[in-house]
């Protein structure tokens, strides 16, 4: 049961353009969402997060949008740079009282071309 | 920023042997750590939640007798893959929980190959 899905396994974008990565979730109890960037054989690197009480969070070139009614979030990268090429995972959590375990999406491989 | 050190970064072992993977929080105390496994081109799947001083909580389908987790101190959690088989070959990643305000820090991962 994949509670967090990223339906696009790959995305190719030209340098300087906008990259939009999408993520859908099914569990309405999730209240905190995160995006991670990952290179092969390395641990994920945190990019940006958003709480369910917000619909937008921005940090530099990265903006995350949350649509709770649609159970959908997206990551916008503007402008895209070649160094952004990696696999991006969205993740969701809900506060269990002692710790919040993450449920990861299936990942989207972003390639930024020159 | 917070650092989680994970060792070894890669290991090759013979089938039937055991392998220990260490995860240390270097500049903070982690009462809770998480262990994930990632197969090639797949998502990170949570294996277990490790709590300092108590038994780990395993996700459904994860054999607790095969994947032994010890969290004996606030800065160290270990995952031991016992009687490893080739199907255990995977990328194992730990993550330390710093509380709701600070979130998660991930280790660099361990590539386990069982031959």
XYZ file of N, CA, C and O in Angstrom, chain A:
456
model
N 0.845 -1.179 0.000
C 0.000 0.000 0.000
C 0.890 1.242 0.000
O 1.450 1.627 1.013
N 1.023 1.844 -1.169
C 1.895 3.005 -1.316
C 1.114 4.243 -0.945
O 0.292 4.731 -1.725
N 1.361 4.771 0.231
C 0.591 5.913 0.708
C 1.078 7.228 0.137
O 0.371 8.234 0.214
N 2.294 7.242 -0.354
C 2.853 8.440 -0.956
C 3.371 8.058 -2.340
O 4.185 7.144 -2.462
N 2.877 8.748 -3.344
C 3.217 8.376 -4.717
C 3.767 9.551 -5.499
O 3.292 10.680 -5.370
N 4.745 9.260 -6.299
C 5.250 10.223 -7.256
C 5.090 9.559 -8.622
O 5.814 8.635 -8.948
N 4.125 10.019 -9.357
C 3.719 9.305 -10.569
C 4.669 9.477 -11.744
O 4.618 8.706 -12.703
N 5.541 10.481 -11.667
C 6.508 10.660 -12.750
C 7.852 10.113 -12.311
O 8.507 10.710 -11.472
N 8.287 9.008 -12.887
C 9.581 8.465 -12.476
C 10.759 9.317 -12.940
O 11.834 9.255 -12.351
N 10.535 10.117 -13.986
C 11.638 10.937 -14.465
C 11.096 12.226 -15.074
O 9.941 12.313 -15.503
N 11.987 13.227 -15.100
C 11.639 14.537 -15.632
C 12.897 15.165 -16.193
O 13.945 15.145 -15.536
N 12.790 15.729 -17.378
C 13.927 16.415 -17.987
C 13.544 17.863 -18.238
O 12.505 18.148 -18.831
N 14.394 18.777 -17.777
C 14.115 20.205 -17.872
C 15.373 20.924 -18.346
O 16.496 20.541 -17.965
N 15.186 21.956 -19.136
C 16.329 22.740 -19.575
C 16.800 23.672 -18.465
O 15.997 24.193 -17.668
N 18.090 23.894 -18.459
C 18.677 24.826 -17.497
C 17.987 26.181 -17.602
O 17.736 26.685 -18.689
N 17.674 26.745 -16.426
C 17.032 28.050 -16.395
C 15.515 28.006 -16.353
O 14.876 28.984 -15.973
N 14.948 26.857 -16.759
C 13.495 26.739 -16.752
C 13.018 26.245 -15.391
O 13.805 25.923 -14.503
N 11.723 26.143 -15.241
C 11.140 25.680 -13.991
C 11.008 24.161 -13.998
O 10.624 23.554 -14.991
N 11.359 23.558 -12.878
C 11.116 22.111 -12.675
C 9.954 21.984 -11.700
O 9.946 22.630 -10.652
N 8.995 21.164 -12.046
C 7.843 20.930 -11.174
C 7.748 19.435 -10.911
O 7.538 18.633 -11.825
N 7.921 19.082 -9.659
C 7.839 17.683 -9.264
C 6.580 17.501 -8.418
O 6.318 18.290 -7.517
N 5.848 16.472 -8.711
C 4.563 16.258 -8.069
C 4.544 15.051 -7.145
O 5.305 14.092 -7.333
N 3.639 15.111 -6.176
C 3.543 14.052 -5.177
C 2.092 13.973 -4.703
O 1.466 15.007 -4.444
N 1.568 12.781 -4.596
C 0.215 12.573 -4.096
C 0.252 11.645 -2.891
O 1.088 10.747 -2.818
N -0.656 11.857 -1.974
C -0.708 11.001 -0.801
C -2.152 10.579 -0.539
O -3.100 11.210 -1.003
N -2.299 9.502 0.197
C -3.638 8.977 0.439
C -4.066 9.087 1.904
O -5.256 9.131 2.191
N -3.105 9.155 2.811
C -3.445 9.171 4.225
C -3.713 10.601 4.690
O -2.806 11.419 4.760
N -4.940 10.895 5.024
C -5.308 12.254 5.426
C -4.764 12.625 6.801
O -4.867 13.780 7.224
N -4.178 11.651 7.501
C -3.600 11.940 8.815
C -2.224 12.577 8.700
O -1.685 13.104 9.673
N -1.609 12.499 7.534
C -0.304 13.134 7.362
C -0.441 14.638 7.604
O -1.360 15.275 7.094
N 0.487 15.194 8.380
C 0.385 16.618 8.666
C 1.689 17.368 8.425
O 1.788 18.567 8.730
N 2.670 16.684 7.899
C 3.965 17.325 7.660
C 4.591 16.657 6.460
O 4.651 15.426 6.383
N 5.059 17.501 5.526
C 5.556 16.973 4.260
C 6.941 17.535 3.975
O 7.216 18.700 4.274
N 7.785 16.709 3.406
C 9.161 17.111 3.167
C 9.590 16.680 1.771
O 9.073 15.710 1.218
N 10.552 17.404 1.243
C 11.192 17.013 -0.012
C 12.672 16.792 0.247
O 13.324 17.582 0.943
N 13.176 15.698 -0.341
C 14.581 15.354 -0.202
C 15.186 15.166 -1.592
O 14.529 14.717 -2.524
N 16.450 15.467 -1.661
C 17.245 15.247 -2.872
C 18.216 14.125 -2.561
O 18.804 14.086 -1.483
N 18.379 13.221 -3.512
C 19.244 12.083 -3.229
C 20.085 11.720 -4.452
O 19.589 11.635 -5.572
N 21.378 11.500 -4.175
C 22.288 10.960 -5.177
C 22.483 9.478 -4.896
O 22.303 9.024 -3.768
N 22.855 8.712 -5.918
C 23.096 7.276 -5.702
C 24.127 7.028 -4.610
O 25.116 7.756 -4.518
N 23.895 6.037 -3.808
C 24.810 5.614 -2.742
C 25.068 6.716 -1.714
O 26.130 6.736 -1.077
N 24.129 7.623 -1.568
C 24.227 8.635 -0.525
C 22.899 8.731 0.213
O 21.851 8.327 -0.301
N 22.940 9.291 1.415
C 21.710 9.526 2.139
C 20.963 10.720 1.569
O 21.535 11.564 0.900
N 19.659 10.801 1.818
C 18.879 11.940 1.333
C 19.302 13.244 1.998
O 19.689 13.255 3.162
N 19.202 14.306 1.243
C 19.494 15.645 1.754
C 18.197 16.435 1.803
O 17.482 16.538 0.804
N 17.920 17.001 2.951
C 16.677 17.751 3.135
C 16.683 19.023 2.278
O 17.674 19.750 2.198
N 15.546 19.295 1.636
C 15.420 20.505 0.831
C 14.470 21.506 1.466
O 14.840 22.651 1.730
N 13.252 21.079 1.673
C 12.225 22.002 2.135
C 11.072 21.193 2.700
O 10.878 20.025 2.332
N 10.324 21.804 3.593
C 9.188 21.108 4.192
C 7.988 22.040 4.268
O 8.105 23.256 4.066
N 6.845 21.450 4.579
C 5.638 22.250 4.743
C 4.713 21.554 5.728
O 4.542 20.323 5.688
N 4.139 22.341 6.593
C 3.156 21.829 7.530
C 1.775 21.883 6.884
O 1.524 22.701 6.003
N 0.892 21.028 7.352
C -0.443 20.978 6.755
C -1.273 22.224 7.024
O -2.333 22.409 6.417
N -0.797 23.092 7.900
C -1.557 24.314 8.157
C -1.218 25.396 7.132
O -1.825 26.464 7.125
N -0.237 25.119 6.292
C 0.152 26.068 5.266
C -0.149 25.500 3.886
O -0.334 24.295 3.716
N -0.186 26.373 2.890
C -0.333 25.884 1.525
C 0.876 26.219 0.649
O 0.946 25.793 -0.503
N 1.824 26.934 1.216
C 3.003 27.296 0.440
C 4.163 27.569 1.387
O 3.983 28.169 2.456
N 5.344 27.120 0.966
C 6.551 27.465 1.690
C 7.672 27.659 0.678
O 7.821 26.878 -0.256
N 8.426 28.725 0.869
C 9.441 29.083 -0.122
C 10.797 29.212 0.554
O 10.921 29.771 1.645
N 11.816 28.710 -0.130
C 13.183 28.827 0.365
C 14.118 28.938 -0.830
O 14.467 27.941 -1.462
N 14.479 30.175 -1.136
C 15.359 30.383 -2.274
C 14.713 29.948 -3.578
O 13.623 30.400 -3.925
N 15.390 29.055 -4.287
C 14.855 28.589 -5.573
C 13.766 27.532 -5.417
O 13.162 27.129 -6.403
N 13.569 27.082 -4.206
C 12.621 25.982 -3.964
C 11.329 26.486 -3.323
O 11.369 27.239 -2.352
N 10.220 26.064 -3.889
C 8.906 26.369 -3.327
C 8.094 25.094 -3.296
O 8.037 24.362 -4.293
N 7.463 24.842 -2.169
C 6.578 23.682 -2.059
C 5.154 24.183 -1.886
O 4.892 25.118 -1.120
N 4.266 23.583 -2.641
C 2.848 23.901 -2.575
C 2.089 22.679 -2.063
O 2.372 21.552 -2.478
N 1.127 22.942 -1.187
C 0.314 21.854 -0.645
C -1.158 22.121 -0.909
O -1.675 23.183 -0.562
N -1.815 21.156 -1.505
C -3.263 21.215 -1.733
C -3.885 20.060 -0.944
O -3.920 18.925 -1.391
N -4.350 20.370 0.248
C -4.851 19.326 1.136
C -6.105 18.664 0.608
O -6.289 17.458 0.771
N -6.964 19.434 -0.008
C -8.216 18.844 -0.498
C -7.942 17.808 -1.580
O -8.630 16.798 -1.686
N -6.893 18.069 -2.363
C -6.524 17.125 -3.421
C -5.499 16.110 -2.947
O -5.118 15.206 -3.702
N -5.008 16.268 -1.728
C -3.927 15.424 -1.193
C -2.750 15.411 -2.177
O -2.258 14.355 -2.594
N -2.320 16.594 -2.505
C -1.297 16.750 -3.522
C -0.312 17.834 -3.100
O -0.699 18.872 -2.557
N 0.960 17.558 -3.327
C 1.950 18.609 -3.127
C 2.913 18.614 -4.305
O 3.032 17.614 -5.026
N 3.532 19.760 -4.484
C 4.473 19.887 -5.592
C 5.672 20.700 -5.150
O 5.583 21.549 -4.256
N 6.783 20.410 -5.781
C 8.029 21.140 -5.549
C 8.385 21.869 -6.839
O 8.479 21.249 -7.892
N 8.577 23.184 -6.729
C 8.987 23.989 -7.854
C 10.427 24.436 -7.652
O 10.772 24.947 -6.562
N 11.224 24.257 -8.668
C 12.612 24.695 -8.634
C 12.795 25.707 -9.753
O 12.619 25.381 -10.933
N 13.103 26.948 -9.360
C 13.269 28.006 -10.356
C 14.455 28.912 -9.975
O 14.458 29.437 -8.857
N 15.420 29.157 -10.863
C 15.592 28.451 -12.126
C 16.306 27.124 -11.903
O 17.082 26.973 -10.964
N 16.057 26.188 -12.734
C 16.712 24.882 -12.619
C 18.172 24.996 -13.040
O 18.517 25.731 -13.979
N 19.015 24.272 -12.325
C 20.456 24.285 -12.605
C 20.938 22.842 -12.820
O 20.352 21.909 -12.263
N 22.007 22.660 -13.585
C 22.513 21.296 -13.808
C 22.796 20.545 -12.509
O 22.599 19.334 -12.430
N 23.224 21.263 -11.478
C 23.506 20.634 -10.189
C 22.264 20.122 -9.483
O 22.359 19.396 -8.481
N 21.095 20.476 -10.002
C 19.849 19.978 -9.416
C 19.541 18.555 -9.881
O 18.619 17.919 -9.356
N 20.274 18.075 -10.840
C 20.024 16.726 -11.368
C 20.260 15.689 -10.277
O 21.367 15.567 -9.731
N 19.228 14.965 -9.931
C 19.269 13.983 -8.845
C 17.905 13.303 -8.787
O 17.025 13.590 -9.606
N 17.743 12.442 -7.824
C 16.425 11.848 -7.569
C 15.784 12.601 -6.412
O 16.428 12.828 -5.387
N 14.544 13.000 -6.585
C 13.837 13.751 -5.568
C 12.732 12.882 -4.963
O 11.934 12.275 -5.679
N 12.719 12.863 -3.645
C 11.700 12.108 -2.924
C 10.842 13.067 -2.113
O 11.355 13.952 -1.429
N 9.548 12.880 -2.186
C 8.697 13.542 -1.204
C 8.463 12.553 -0.074
O 8.565 11.331 -0.256
N 8.185 13.079 1.092
C 7.959 12.239 2.260
C 6.889 12.885 3.123
O 6.717 14.104 3.121
N 6.193 12.057 3.847
C 5.114 12.552 4.693
C 5.212 11.923 6.071
O 5.731 10.808 6.222
N 4.721 12.638 7.043
C 4.736 12.104 8.398
C 3.510 12.587 9.170
O 2.836 13.533 8.761
N 3.249 11.908 10.263
C 2.236 12.398 11.199
C 2.787 12.203 12.599
O 3.508 11.258 12.873
N 2.482 13.142 13.446
C 3.062 13.135 14.781
C 2.445 12.021 15.590
O 1.259 11.976 15.816
N 3.299 11.083 16.022
C 2.793 9.934 16.758
C 2.884 10.147 18.260
O 2.483 9.311 19.027
N 3.455 11.260 18.665
C 3.586 11.527 20.090
C 5.014 11.409 20.588
O 5.438 12.151 21.445
N 5.762 10.494 19.998
C 7.158 10.353 20.420
C 8.124 10.580 19.272
O 9.202 11.053 19.458
N 7.740 10.220 18.088
C 8.596 10.434 16.928
C 7.721 10.358 15.695
O 6.654 9.759 15.716
N 8.159 10.967 14.649
C 7.373 10.980 13.425
C 8.123 10.228 12.344
O 9.063 10.751 11.769
N 7.737 9.023 12.081
C 8.406 8.263 11.033
C 7.961 8.776 9.678
O 6.842 9.239 9.506
N 8.868 8.699 8.722
C 8.609 9.203 7.388
C 8.134 8.093 6.470
O 8.639 6.973 6.515
N 7.191 8.434 5.625
C 6.794 7.563 4.532
C 7.229 8.244 3.248
O 6.804 9.374 2.965
N 8.075 7.567 2.494
C 8.650 8.157 1.297
C 7.841 7.815 0.056
O 7.228 6.750 -0.045
N 7.876 8.732 -0.883
C 7.335 8.465 -2.205
C 8.306 7.639 -3.017
O 9.384 7.257 -2.541
N 7.933 7.378 -4.237
C 8.703 6.479 -5.093
C 9.847 7.164 -5.820
O 10.679 6.502 -6.415
N 9.904 8.483 -5.748
C 11.028 9.199 -6.326
C 10.815 9.635 -7.758
O 10.145 8.967 -8.545
N 11.374 10.787 -8.100
C 11.392 11.297 -9.472
C 12.818 11.686 -9.800
O 13.432 12.465 -9.069
N 13.318 11.126 -10.889
C 14.673 11.476 -11.320
C 14.604 12.725 -12.192
O 13.983 12.716 -13.263
N 15.234 13.778 -11.723
C 15.270 15.037 -12.459
C 16.597 15.176 -13.177
O 17.659 15.007 -12.580
N 16.507 15.477 -14.444
C 17.708 15.774 -15.210
C 17.577 17.169 -15.776
O 16.621 17.476 -16.495
N 18.534 18.008 -15.436
C 18.544 19.368 -15.939
C 19.607 19.443 -17.036
O 20.797 19.213 -16.784
N 19.154 19.751 -18.217
C 20.051 19.752 -19.372
C 20.504 21.161 -19.717
O 19.825 22.147 -19.411
N 21.658 21.226 -20.345
C 22.211 22.536 -20.729
C 21.478 23.128 -21.917
O 20.894 22.417 -22.713
